[in-house]
CSV table of C-alpha atoms in Angstrom, one decimal:
chain,number,residue,atom,x,y,z
P,182,MET,CA,50.4,-61.4,-20.6
P,183,ALA,CA,48.2,-58.4,-19.6
P,184,ALA,CA,44.5,-58.6,-20.1
P,185,ASP,CA,44.4,-55.3,-22.0
P,186,TYR,CA,47.8,-54.0,-22.9
P,187,GLY,CA,51.1,-54.9,-21.2
P,188,HIS,CA,51.7,-51.7,-19.2
P,189,GLU,CA,48.5,-52.2,-17.1
P,190,GLY,CA,49.7,-55.5,-15.6
P,191,GLN,CA,53.4,-54.3,-15.4
P,192,GLU,CA,52.3,-51.2,-13.6
P,193,GLN,CA,50.2,-53.1,-11.1
P,194,SER,CA,53.1,-55.5,-10.4
P,195,PHE,CA,55.6,-52.6,-10.1
P,196,VAL,CA,53.4,-50.6,-7.7
P,197,SER,CA,52.6,-53.6,-5.6
P,198,ARG,CA,56.3,-54.1,-5.0
P,199,HIS,CA,57.4,-50.5,-4.6
P,200,VAL,CA,54.3,-48.8,-3.2
P,201,GLY,CA,53.4,-51.4,-0.7
P,202,ALA,CA,51.4,-54.6,-1.2
P,203,ALA,CA,47.7,-54.6,-0.8
P,204,LEU,CA,46.3,-55.3,2.6
P,205,SER,CA,46.2,-59.0,3.4
P,206,GLN,CA,42.5,-59.5,3.3
P,207,LYS,CA,39.5,-61.5,1.9
P,208,LYS,CA,36.2,-60.1,0.9
P,209,THR,CA,33.1,-61.7,-0.5
P,210,LEU,CA,31.5,-60.6,-3.8
P,211,SER,CA,28.6,-59.0,-1.9
P,212,GLU,CA,31.0,-57.0,0.2
P,213,LEU,CA,32.5,-55.7,-3.1
P,214,GLY,CA,29.1,-54.8,-4.5
P,215,LEU,CA,29.2,-57.7,-7.1
P,216,THR,CA,26.6,-60.2,-8.1
P,217,ALA,CA,27.7,-63.4,-9.8
P,218,ARG,CA,25.5,-65.4,-12.2
P,219,GLY,CA,23.0,-67.5,-10.3
P,220,GLY,CA,23.5,-65.4,-7.2
P,221,ARG,CA,26.6,-67.4,-6.4
P,222,GLU,CA,28.8,-66.2,-3.6
P,223,ALA,CA,32.6,-66.4,-3.5
P,224,VAL,CA,35.5,-65.2,-1.4
P,225,VAL,CA,38.0,-63.0,-3.2
P,226,THR,CA,41.7,-62.8,-2.1
P,227,GLY,CA,42.8,-60.1,-4.5
P,228,LEU,CA,42.1,-58.2,-7.8
P,229,VAL,CA,44.2,-58.8,-10.9
P,230,VAL,CA,44.2,-57.6,-14.5
P,231,ASP,CA,47.3,-59.5,-15.5
P,232,SER,CA,47.0,-63.3,-15.8
P,233,ARG,CA,50.6,-63.6,-14.8
P,234,GLU,CA,49.9,-62.1,-11.4
P,235,VAL,CA,47.1,-64.5,-10.6
P,236,THR,CA,47.3,-66.4,-7.3
P,237,GLU,CA,44.8,-68.7,-5.6
P,238,GLY,CA,41.4,-67.1,-5.0
P,239,VAL,CA,41.8,-63.8,-6.9
P,240,LEU,CA,39.2,-62.1,-9.1
P,241,PHE,CA,40.6,-61.8,-12.6
P,242,ALA,CA,39.2,-58.9,-14.7
P,243,ALA,CA,39.1,-59.8,-18.3
P,244,LEU,CA,38.6,-56.4,-19.9
P,245,PRO,CA,37.9,-55.5,-23.6
P,246,GLY,CA,41.1,-54.0,-25.0
P,247,THR,CA,42.1,-51.9,-27.9
P,248,ASN,CA,43.7,-54.8,-29.7
P,249,VAL,CA,42.7,-57.9,-27.9
P,250,HIS,CA,40.0,-58.9,-25.4
P,251,GLY,CA,41.2,-59.9,-22.0
P,252,ALA,CA,39.1,-63.1,-22.3
P,253,ARG,CA,41.9,-64.5,-24.2
P,254,PHE,CA,43.8,-65.0,-20.9
P,255,ILE,CA,40.9,-66.4,-18.9
P,256,PRO,CA,42.1,-70.0,-19.3
P,257,ASN,CA,45.5,-69.0,-18.0
P,258,ALA,CA,44.0,-67.2,-15.0
P,259,LEU,CA,41.7,-70.1,-14.1
P,260,ALA,CA,44.6,-72.6,-14.3
P,261,ALA,CA,46.6,-70.4,-12.0
P,262,GLY,CA,43.8,-70.4,-9.3
P,263,ALA,CA,41.4,-67.5,-10.1
P,264,ASN,CA,38.0,-68.3,-8.7
P,265,VAL,CA,36.1,-65.2,-9.9
P,266,ILE,CA,36.0,-63.8,-13.5
P,267,LEU,CA,34.8,-60.3,-14.1
P,268,THR,CA,34.1,-59.7,-17.8
P,269,ASP,CA,31.4,-58.8,-20.3
P,270,SER,CA,29.1,-61.1,-22.3
P,271,GLU,CA,31.6,-61.1,-25.2
P,272,GLY,CA,34.4,-62.3,-22.8
P,273,ALA,CA,32.2,-64.9,-21.2
P,274,GLU,CA,31.3,-66.3,-24.6
P,275,ALA,CA,34.9,-66.3,-25.9
P,276,ALA,CA,36.1,-68.3,-22.9
P,277,ALA,CA,33.1,-70.5,-22.5
P,278,GLU,CA,35.1,-73.8,-22.7
P,279,ALA,CA,37.5,-72.9,-19.9
P,280,ILE,CA,34.7,-71.5,-17.8
P,281,ALA,CA,32.8,-74.7,-18.1
P,282,GLU,CA,35.8,-76.7,-17.1
P,283,TYR,CA,36.8,-74.7,-14.0
P,284,ASP,CA,33.3,-73.4,-13.0
P,285,PRO,CA,34.4,-70.0,-11.5
P,286,ALA,CA,32.0,-67.5,-10.1
P,287,MET,CA,31.1,-65.3,-13.1
P,288,VAL,CA,30.4,-61.6,-12.8
P,289,VAL,CA,29.2,-60.6,-16.3
P,290,VAL,CA,28.4,-56.9,-16.8
P,291,SER,CA,28.0,-54.5,-19.7
P,292,ASP,CA,30.8,-52.2,-18.6
P,293,PRO,CA,33.5,-54.3,-16.7
P,294,ARG,CA,36.0,-51.4,-16.7
P,295,GLN,CA,33.6,-49.3,-14.7
P,296,THR,CA,32.7,-52.2,-12.4
P,297,LEU,CA,36.4,-52.9,-11.8
P,298,ALA,CA,36.9,-49.2,-10.8
P,299,PHE,CA,34.2,-49.3,-8.2
P,300,THR,CA,35.3,-52.8,-7.0
P,301,ALA,CA,38.9,-51.6,-6.6
P,302,ALA,CA,37.7,-48.6,-4.5
P,303,LEU,CA,35.8,-51.0,-2.2
P,304,TRP,CA,38.7,-53.5,-2.0
P,305,PHE,CA,41.3,-51.0,-0.9
P,306,GLY,CA,38.8,-49.0,1.1
P,307,ALA,CA,40.7,-45.8,1.6
P,308,GLN,CA,41.7,-42.7,-0.3
P,309,PRO,CA,42.7,-39.2,0.7
P,310,ALA,CA,39.7,-37.3,2.1
P,311,ASN,CA,40.2,-34.4,-0.3
P,312,MET,CA,40.5,-35.5,-3.9
P,313,ILE,CA,40.5,-33.3,-7.0
P,314,ALA,CA,41.1,-34.1,-10.7
P,315,VAL,CA,41.9,-32.0,-13.7
P,316,THR,CA,41.4,-32.7,-17.4
P,317,GLY,CA,42.2,-30.8,-20.6
P,318,THR,CA,44.6,-31.2,-23.5
P,319,ASN,CA,47.4,-29.1,-21.9
P,320,GLY,CA,48.2,-28.0,-18.4
P,321,LYS,CA,47.0,-31.0,-16.4
P,322,THR,CA,50.4,-31.7,-14.8
P,323,SER,CA,51.0,-28.1,-14.0
P,324,VAL,CA,47.6,-27.5,-12.4
P,325,ALA,CA,47.8,-30.7,-10.4
P,326,SER,CA,51.3,-29.9,-9.2
P,327,PHE,CA,50.4,-26.3,-8.3
P,328,ALA,CA,47.4,-27.5,-6.3
P,329,ARG,CA,49.5,-29.9,-4.4
P,330,ARG,CA,52.1,-27.2,-3.7
P,331,ILE,CA,49.5,-24.8,-2.5
P,332,TRP,CA,48.1,-27.3,-0.1
P,333,GLN,CA,51.6,-28.0,1.2
P,334,GLU,CA,52.3,-24.3,1.7
P,335,LEU,CA,49.1,-24.2,3.7
P,336,GLY,CA,50.5,-26.9,6.0
P,337,LEU,CA,48.6,-29.9,4.6
P,338,GLN,CA,49.9,-33.3,3.6
P,339,ALA,CA,49.4,-33.5,-0.1
P,340,ILE,CA,50.4,-35.4,-3.3
P,341,ASN,CA,49.7,-35.1,-7.0
P,342,LEU,CA,49.4,-38.1,-9.3
P,343,GLY,CA,49.9,-38.2,-13.1
P,344,THR,CA,52.5,-38.0,-15.9
P,345,THR,CA,55.3,-37.4,-13.4
P,346,GLY,CA,54.3,-40.2,-11.1
P,347,VAL,CA,53.2,-39.6,-7.5
P,348,GLU,CA,54.9,-36.5,-6.0
P,349,GLY,CA,54.7,-34.5,-2.8
P,350,ASP,CA,54.6,-35.8,0.7
P,351,TRP,CA,54.5,-39.4,-0.5
P,352,HIS,CA,56.2,-40.8,-3.6
P,353,ALA,CA,55.6,-43.6,-6.1
P,354,PRO,CA,56.3,-44.3,-9.7
P,355,LEU,CA,53.4,-44.6,-12.3
P,356,HIS,CA,53.5,-45.7,-15.9
P,357,HIS,CA,50.2,-44.0,-17.0
P,358,THR,CA,48.9,-40.4,-16.5
P,359,THR,CA,45.8,-42.0,-15.1
P,360,PRO,CA,46.6,-45.5,-13.9
P,361,GLU,CA,44.3,-48.5,-14.2
P,362,PRO,CA,42.0,-48.8,-11.2
P,363,ILE,CA,43.8,-51.5,-9.2
P,364,THR,CA,47.1,-49.6,-9.3
P,365,LEU,CA,45.3,-46.3,-8.7
P,366,HIS,CA,43.4,-47.4,-5.6
P,367,ARG,CA,46.4,-49.3,-4.2
P,368,ALA,CA,48.4,-46.0,-4.4
P,369,LEU,CA,45.5,-43.9,-3.0
P,370,ALA,CA,45.0,-46.3,-0.1
P,371,SER,CA,48.7,-46.4,0.6
P,372,ALA,CA,48.9,-42.6,0.5
P,373,ALA,CA,45.9,-42.3,2.9
P,374,GLN,CA,47.5,-44.8,5.3
P,375,ALA,CA,50.7,-42.7,5.2
P,376,GLY,CA,48.7,-39.6,6.3
P,377,ILE,CA,48.0,-37.9,3.0
P,378,THR,CA,44.8,-35.9,3.3
P,379,HIS,CA,44.8,-34.0,0.0
P,380,ALA,CA,45.5,-35.3,-3.5
P,381,ALA,CA,45.3,-33.8,-7.0
P,382,MET,CA,45.3,-36.2,-10.0
P,383,GLU,CA,45.4,-35.8,-13.8
P,384,ALA,CA,42.5,-37.2,-15.7
P,385,SER,CA,43.5,-38.2,-19.2
P,386,SER,CA,41.0,-38.8,-22.0
P,387,HIS,CA,42.2,-42.4,-22.1
P,388,GLY,CA,41.7,-42.8,-18.4
P,389,LEU,CA,38.2,-41.3,-18.5
P,390,GLU,CA,37.2,-43.2,-21.5
P,391,GLN,CA,38.3,-46.4,-19.8
P,392,ARG,CA,36.5,-45.6,-16.6
P,393,ARG,CA,39.7,-45.6,-14.5
P,394,LEU,CA,38.6,-42.7,-12.3
P,395,ASP,CA,35.0,-43.9,-11.7
P,396,GLY,CA,35.7,-45.2,-8.2
P,397,VAL,CA,37.5,-42.0,-7.0
P,398,THR,CA,35.5,-39.7,-4.7
P,399,LEU,CA,36.2,-36.2,-5.9
P,400,LYS,CA,35.5,-32.9,-4.1
P,401,ALA,CA,36.3,-30.8,-7.2
P,402,ALA,CA,37.4,-31.2,-10.8
P,403,GLY,CA,39.0,-28.7,-13.2
P,404,PHE,CA,39.1,-28.1,-17.0
P,405,THR,CA,42.1,-26.4,-18.6
P,406,ASN,CA,41.6,-26.3,-22.4
P,407,PHE,CA,40.7,-28.4,-25.4
P,408,THR,CA,42.8,-28.7,-28.6
P,409,GLN,CA,43.9,-31.5,-31.0
P,410,ASP,CA,45.6,-34.5,-29.6
P,411,HIS,CA,45.1,-38.3,-29.3
P,412,LEU,CA,43.2,-38.7,-32.5
P,413,ASP,CA,45.1,-41.9,-33.0
P,414,TYR,CA,43.0,-43.2,-30.1
P,415,HIS,CA,39.7,-41.3,-30.3
P,416,ALA,CA,37.8,-41.7,-33.6
P,417,THR,CA,36.8,-38.0,-33.8
P,418,PHE,CA,37.4,-34.7,-32.2
P,419,GLU,CA,34.0,-34.9,-30.6
P,420,ASP,CA,34.7,-38.4,-29.2
P,421,TYR,CA,37.9,-36.9,-27.6
P,422,PHE,CA,35.8,-34.1,-26.1
P,423,ALA,CA,33.1,-36.5,-24.9
P,424,ALA,CA,35.8,-38.5,-23.1
P,425,LYS,CA,37.1,-35.5,-21.2
P,426,ALA,CA,33.5,-34.3,-20.5
P,427,GLY,CA,33.0,-37.6,-18.7
P,428,LEU,CA,34.8,-36.1,-15.7
P,429,PHE,CA,32.0,-33.7,-15.1
P,430,ALA,CA,29.1,-35.7,-16.7
P,431,ARG,CA,29.8,-38.9,-14.9
P,432,VAL,CA,32.7,-39.0,-12.4
P,433,LEU,CA,32.3,-35.8,-10.4
P,434,PRO,CA,29.5,-36.0,-7.9
P,435,GLU,CA,26.6,-33.7,-8.1
P,436,ASP,CA,27.4,-32.1,-4.8
P,437,ALA,CA,31.0,-31.4,-5.8
P,438,ALA,CA,32.6,-28.3,-7.5
P,439,ALA,CA,33.6,-27.7,-11.1
P,440,VAL,CA,36.4,-25.2,-11.8
P,441,ILE,CA,36.4,-24.3,-15.5
P,442,ASN,CA,38.6,-22.1,-17.7
P,443,ILE,CA,36.0,-20.2,-19.7
P,444,ASP,CA,38.6,-18.5,-21.9
P,445,ASP,CA,38.7,-21.8,-23.8
P,446,PRO,CA,35.8,-22.1,-26.3
P,447,ARG,CA,34.9,-25.5,-25.0
P,448,GLY,CA,35.0,-24.3,-21.4
P,449,VAL,CA,31.5,-22.9,-21.9
P,450,ASP,CA,30.3,-26.4,-22.9
P,451,MET,CA,32.0,-28.0,-19.8
P,452,ALA,CA,30.4,-25.3,-17.6
P,453,ALA,CA,27.0,-26.1,-19.0
P,454,ILE,CA,27.5,-29.8,-18.2
P,455,ALA,CA,28.5,-29.0,-14.6
P,456,GLN,CA,25.5,-26.6,-14.2
P,457,ALA,CA,23.1,-29.2,-15.6
P,458,ARG,CA,24.2,-31.7,-12.9
P,459,GLY,CA,23.9,-29.1,-10.1
P,460,GLN,CA,27.6,-28.9,-9.4
P,461,ALA,CA,29.0,-25.7,-7.8
P,462,LEU,CA,30.6,-23.8,-10.6
P,463,TYR,CA,33.8,-21.6,-10.3
P,464,THR,CA,34.9,-20.0,-13.6
P,465,VAL,CA,38.4,-18.9,-14.2
P,466,GLY,CA,39.7,-16.6,-17.0
P,467,ARG,CA,40.2,-13.2,-18.4
P,468,ALA,CA,36.5,-12.7,-19.1
P,469,GLU,CA,35.0,-9.9,-17.0
P,470,GLY,CA,32.4,-12.2,-15.4
P,471,ALA,CA,34.8,-14.9,-14.4
P,472,ASP,CA,34.7,-15.8,-10.7
P,473,ILE,CA,38.5,-15.7,-10.6
P,474,CYS,CA,39.3,-13.1,-13.1
P,475,LEU,CA,42.8,-12.6,-14.5
P,476,MET,CA,42.7,-8.8,-15.0
P,477,GLY,CA,46.3,-8.3,-16.2
P,478,GLN,CA,49.8,-9.7,-16.6
P,479,ARG,CA,53.2,-8.0,-16.8
P,480,PHE,CA,56.2,-10.0,-17.8
P,481,ASN,CA,59.9,-9.8,-17.0
P,482,SER,CA,63.0,-12.1,-17.4
P,483,THR,CA,62.3,-13.9,-14.1
P,484,GLY,CA,58.5,-14.3,-14.1
P,485,GLN,CA,55.4,-12.2,-14.2
P,486,ASP,CA,53.1,-10.0,-12.1
P,487,ILE,CA,49.4,-10.8,-12.2
P,488,ARG,CA,46.4,-8.8,-11.1
P,489,VAL,CA,43.4,-10.9,-10.0
P,490,ARG,CA,39.8,-10.2,-8.9
P,491,MET,CA,37.7,-12.6,-6.8
P,492,ASP,CA,34.6,-11.8,-4.8
P,493,GLY,CA,35.1,-8.1,-5.4
P,494,THR,CA,38.6,-8.1,-4.0
P,495,VAL,CA,41.5,-7.2,-6.4
P,496,ARG,CA,45.0,-8.7,-5.6
P,497,GLN,CA,48.3,-8.2,-7.3
P,498,MET,CA,51.2,-10.6,-6.9
P,499,HIS,CA,54.5,-11.8,-8.5
P,500,LEU,CA,54.8,-15.3,-9.8
P,501,ASN,CA,58.3,-16.8,-10.4
P,502,LEU,CA,56.9,-18.6,-13.5
P,503,ILE,CA,57.7,-18.0,-17.2
P,504,GLY,CA,54.8,-17.9,-19.6
P,505,GLY,CA,51.4,-16.3,-19.5
P,506,PHE,CA,49.6,-19.7,-19.5
P,507,GLN,CA,51.3,-20.5,-16.2
P,508,GLY,CA,49.4,-17.7,-14.6
P,509,GLU,CA,46.2,-19.2,-15.9
P,510,ASN,CA,47.3,-22.7,-14.6
P,511,VAL,CA,48.1,-21.2,-11.2
P,512,LEU,CA,44.6,-19.6,-10.9
P,513,LEU,CA,42.9,-22.8,-11.9
P,514,ALA,CA,44.8,-24.6,-9.3
P,515,ALA,CA,43.9,-21.9,-6.7
P,516,GLY,CA,40.3,-22.2,-7.7
P,517,LEU,CA,40.4,-26.0,-7.1
P,518,VAL,CA,42.0,-25.5,-3.7
P,519,ILE,CA,39.4,-22.8,-2.7
P,520,ALA,CA,36.6,-25.1,-4.0
P,521,CYS,CA,37.8,-27.7,-1.5
P,522,GLY,CA,37.3,-25.3,1.4
P,523,ALA,CA,40.6,-23.4,1.7
P,524,ASP,CA,40.5,-19.7,2.6
P,525,ALA,CA,40.9,-17.5,-0.5
P,526,ASP,CA,43.2,-15.0,1.2
P,527,GLU,CA,45.5,-17.7,2.4
P,528,VAL,CA,45.6,-19.4,-1.0
P,529,PHE,CA,46.5,-16.2,-2.9
P,530,ASN,CA,49.1,-15.3,-0.3
P,531,VAL,CA,51.1,-18.4,-1.0
P,532,LEU,CA,51.0,-18.2,-4.8
P,533,PRO,CA,54.3,-16.2,-5.0
P,534,ARG,CA,56.1,-19.2,-3.4
P,535,LEU,CA,55.2,-21.6,-6.3
P,536,GLU,CA,58.1,-22.9,-8.5
P,537,THR,CA,58.1,-24.2,-12.0
P,538,VAL,CA,57.0,-27.8,-12.5
P,539,ARG,CA,59.7,-30.0,-13.9
P,540,GLY,CA,59.6,-30.0,-17.7
P,541,ARG,CA,56.9,-27.3,-17.9
P,542,MET,CA,58.6,-24.0,-19.1
P,543,GLN,CA,61.6,-25.1,-17.0
P,544,LEU,CA,64.7,-23.0,-17.1
P,545,ALA,CA,67.3,-25.7,-17.9
P,546,ALA,CA,70.5,-23.6,-18.5
P,547,THR,CA,71.8,-20.1,-19.0
P,548,ARG,CA,74.8,-19.2,-21.2
P,549,ASP,CA,77.6,-16.9,-20.1
P,550,ASN,CA,76.2,-14.3,-22.5
P,551,GLY,CA,72.8,-14.4,-20.6
P,552,ALA,CA,71.0,-16.4,-23.2
P,553,SER,CA,68.5,-18.9,-21.7
P,554,VAL,CA,67.4,-22.4,-22.5
P,555,PHE,CA,63.9,-23.6,-21.5
P,556,VAL,CA,62.4,-27.1,-21.7
P,557,ASP,CA,58.6,-27.7,-22.1
P,558,TYR,CA,56.4,-30.7,-22.6
P,559,ALA,CA,54.5,-29.0,-25.6
P,560,HIS,CA,53.7,-31.8,-28.0
P,561,THR,CA,50.5,-30.6,-29.7
P,562,PRO,CA,50.1,-27.8,-32.2
P,563,ASP,CA,48.2,-25.6,-29.7
P,564,ALA,CA,50.8,-26.3,-27.0
P,565,VAL,CA,53.7,-25.4,-29.2
P,566,GLU,CA,52.0,-22.1,-30.2
P,567,THR,CA,51.0,-21.4,-26.6
P,568,ALA,CA,54.5,-22.1,-25.3
P,569,ILE,CA,56.3,-20.0,-27.9
P,570,THR,CA,53.9,-17.0,-27.7
P,571,ALA,CA,53.9,-17.2,-23.9
P,572,LEU,CA,57.7,-17.1,-23.8
P,573,ARG,CA,57.9,-14.2,-26.3
P,574,PRO,CA,57.2,-11.4,-23.8
P,575,HIS,CA,60.2,-12.6,-21.6
P,576,VAL,CA,62.6,-12.5,-24.6
P,577,MET,CA,64.6,-9.4,-25.8
P,578,GLY,CA,66.3,-11.1,-28.7
P,579,ARG,CA,65.5,-14.1,-30.9
P,580,LEU,CA,63.4,-17.0,-29.9
P,581,VAL,CA,64.7,-20.4,-31.2
P,582,ALA,CA,62.4,-23.4,-31.0
P,583,ILE,CA,63.3,-27.1,-31.3
P,584,ILE,CA,60.3,-29.3,-32.1
P,585,GLY,CA,59.6,-32.9,-33.1
P,586,ALA,CA,56.7,-35.4,-33.1
P,587,GLY,CA,56.3,-38.8,-31.6
P,588,GLY,CA,55.9,-41.9,-33.7
P,589,ASP,CA,52.8,-44.1,-33.6
P,590,ARG,CA,50.7,-41.1,-32.5
P,591,ASP,CA,48.2,-38.8,-34.3
P,592,PRO,CA,50.1,-38.1,-37.5
P,593,GLY,CA,47.7,-35.4,-38.5
P,594,LYS,CA,49.1,-33.0,-35.9
P,595,ARG,CA,52.7,-33.1,-37.2
P,596,PRO,CA,52.5,-30.5,-40.0
P,597,LEU,CA,50.4,-28.4,-37.7
P,598,MET,CA,53.1,-28.4,-35.0
P,599,GLY,CA,55.6,-27.3,-37.6
P,600,ALA,CA,53.4,-24.5,-38.8
P,601,ALA,CA,52.8,-23.3,-35.2
P,602,ALA,CA,56.5,-23.2,-34.6
P,603,ALA,CA,57.3,-21.5,-37.9
P,604,GLU,CA,54.7,-18.8,-37.4
P,605,HIS,CA,55.9,-17.8,-33.9
P,606,ALA,CA,59.6,-18.6,-33.6
P,607,ASP,CA,62.5,-16.8,-35.2
P,608,LEU,CA,64.4,-20.0,-35.9
P,609,VAL,CA,63.0,-23.6,-35.9
P,610,ILE,CA,64.9,-26.8,-35.7
P,611,VAL,CA,63.1,-30.0,-36.4
P,612,THR,CA,64.5,-33.1,-34.7
P,613,ASP,CA,63.5,-36.5,-33.4
P,614,ASP,CA,61.1,-36.9,-30.5
P,615,ASN,CA,60.2,-40.5,-29.7
P,616,PRO,CA,60.0,-42.1,-33.1
P,617,ARG,CA,59.0,-45.5,-31.7
P,618,SER,CA,58.3,-47.9,-34.5
P,619,GLU,CA,58.2,-45.3,-37.3
P,620,ASP,CA,60.9,-44.1,-39.6
P,621,PRO,CA,62.2,-40.9,-37.9
P,622,ALA,CA,62.9,-39.2,-41.2
P,623,THR,CA,59.3,-39.7,-42.3
P,624,ILE,CA,58.1,-38.0,-39.1
P,625,ARG,CA,60.5,-35.1,-39.5
P,626,ALA,CA,59.4,-34.6,-43.1
P,627,ALA,CA,55.8,-34.4,-42.0
P,628,VAL,CA,56.6,-31.8,-39.4
P,629,MET,CA,58.6,-29.8,-42.0
P,630,GLU,CA,55.6,-29.7,-44.3
P,631,GLY,CA,54.4,-27.0,-41.9
P,632,ALA,CA,57.9,-25.5,-41.4
P,633,PRO,CA,59.7,-25.7,-44.7
P,634,ASP,CA,62.4,-23.2,-43.8
P,635,ALA,CA,63.3,-25.1,-40.6
P,636,LEU,CA,66.7,-26.7,-40.0
P,637,GLU,CA,66.5,-30.5,-39.9
P,638,ILE,CA,68.8,-32.2,-37.4
P,639,GLY,CA,67.7,-35.7,-36.7
P,640,ASP,CA,70.0,-36.4,-33.7
P,641,ARG,CA,68.3,-34.7,-30.7
P,642,ALA,CA,71.5,-34.1,-28.8
P,643,GLU,CA,73.1,-32.4,-31.8
P,644,ALA,CA,69.9,-30.3,-32.4
P,645,ILE,CA,70.1,-29.1,-28.8
P,646,LEU,CA,73.8,-28.3,-29.1
P,647,ARG,CA,73.5,-26.4,-32.3
P,648,GLY,CA,70.4,-24.6,-31.1
P,649,ILE,CA,72.3,-23.4,-28.0
P,650,ASP,CA,75.4,-22.5,-30.1
P,651,ALA,CA,73.2,-20.2,-32.1
P,652,LEU,CA,72.1,-18.1,-29.1
P,653,GLU,CA,73.4,-14.6,-28.7
P,654,ALA,CA,72.9,-12.3,-25.7
P,655,GLY,CA,69.1,-11.8,-25.1
P,656,ASP,CA,68.2,-14.9,-27.1
P,657,VAL,CA,66.2,-17.8,-25.8
P,658,LEU,CA,66.0,-21.5,-26.9
P,659,LEU,CA,62.8,-23.4,-26.2
P,660,ILE,CA,63.1,-27.2,-26.4
P,661,CYS,CA,59.6,-28.6,-27.0
P,662,GLY,CA,58.1,-32.1,-26.7
P,663,LYS,CA,59.6,-34.2,-24.0
P,664,GLY,CA,59.6,-32.0,-21.0
P,665,HIS,CA,60.2,-34.1,-17.8
P,666,GLU,CA,60.9,-37.4,-19.8
P,667,THR,CA,64.2,-39.1,-19.1
P,668,GLY,CA,64.3,-41.4,-22.1
P,669,GLN,CA,63.9,-41.4,-25.9
P,670,THR,CA,62.0,-44.3,-27.4
P,671,ILE,CA,63.5,-45.6,-30.7
P,672,GLY,CA,62.1,-48.8,-31.9
P,673,ASP,CA,61.4,-51.0,-28.8
P,674,THR,CA,64.3,-49.5,-26.9
P,675,VAL,CA,64.2,-46.6,-24.4
P,676,TYR,CA,67.5,-44.8,-24.4
P,677,PRO,CA,68.5,-42.4,-21.5
P,678,PHE,CA,67.8,-38.9,-22.6
P,679,ASP,CA,66.9,-35.8,-20.6
P,680,ASP,CA,66.4,-32.5,-22.5
P,681,ALA,CA,67.3,-30.4,-19.5
P,682,GLU,CA,70.4,-32.4,-18.8
P,683,GLN,CA,71.5,-32.3,-22.4
P,684,ALA,CA,71.0,-28.5,-22.4
P,685,SER,CA,73.2,-28.2,-19.3
P,686,VAL,CA,75.9,-30.3,-20.8
P,687,ALA,CA,75.8,-28.4,-24.1
P,688,VAL,CA,76.0,-25.0,-22.3
P,689,ALA,CA,78.9,-26.2,-20.2
P,690,ALA,CA,80.8,-27.5,-23.3
P,691,LEU,CA,80.2,-24.3,-25.4
P,692,ASP,CA,81.1,-22.0,-22.5
P,693,GLY,CA,84.3,-24.0,-21.7
P,694,LYS,CA,83.1,-25.3,-18.3
P,695,LEU,CA,83.5,-29.0,-18.8
P,696,ALA,CA,86.4,-30.4,-16.8
């Protein structure tokens, strides 16, 4: 069983099989920057957070978890051959009996998660030379993907890591937006060995709180926005912000660059943190004084024209992207690439070549009457509002929105999501998202507290079919919530389900194109 929660260990095992096993090597504790109790030296043959993955001579990291401390699995790890235990004082005390029996080298620190991150960086020893990270409630995947694509258009070998796995000039699956350090650094080292020189990664609040990025050497970091989410994990809104602020206050080096969206009210706070640490600051936004200023946007059915000023030069270009916020995301990505040393003229010249990120305001299907269906990952109140209002300028007719909320996650946002959709869409359909262990009807009822006039259709495939059937010429359907996901979690089972695929099938059926 995993030392923290199951996915960490499962992910490490999966990546080690499919990304490429760690280099066959041995290192001493001192080479890994570690000091054991009593100054004891030991040779380490590998790093493990899952006791089921332990082999002879490895270092087992027994980490404090949300529900259980990894020390619970120290006896199993020692019995399987671990010769070094990394944990905190609580973990050492909890496993004192097994430790006394096997007498491993004990590395006991106040923050074993952070120590593991730095240790993993030293163990794998390589990462792409140009690393950036982006945090914020919404937009992380789009910004990281756009940055990677800009680099590729400039002729550089690049990847992005996050919600959609590892994409670009080298590929690998991931189970977390920000993977645990062993998985992360194994992937980064493998990418570097494959010739990847540039990488953009998403920095989730969970990953930052749990110190997963602390061993990554960043040249720049970006901030998109800050709205309600993940209050099932973070005790308060301020705790949630503090976790994200850790990217600039702790992880990003003082000689690196911070690229901040100052249109967001908390962007000013992030900028102050960056300035206090001496980081080079690039501001992005509509504000007159922004370093990269979005001066104007004009929308049509295929995308948008944007007018931008940077360093006194005004540029205008067409983006094949739907939604005003995508223009903002593109400029944040451009700022990150420029902050890493790219020429501004070259960066802006390639922006018209960018394409929609899968599951982010993605055109999924078009009816014979011209009505369009879009899929977006919007799963917070602000994201739902932003997605609908950003799509509105592209729509001549009605805007229909399908929304739902995930189970076992921040229940307080459910009625707020309903209210956001009800205020800005012409027709709202409330359906199931990923109910997980909760009663789907209870979740839908909470969403409908904010959207009492919405249609309630529990079956997501039926909701999509009926939403598309309601579309007339000039109308648009926006399917919110799951974006790029290819499964729907009901109970403990993940059933195959892809919003874009369902939309395509529904359009084909309604327009008589199914064979």
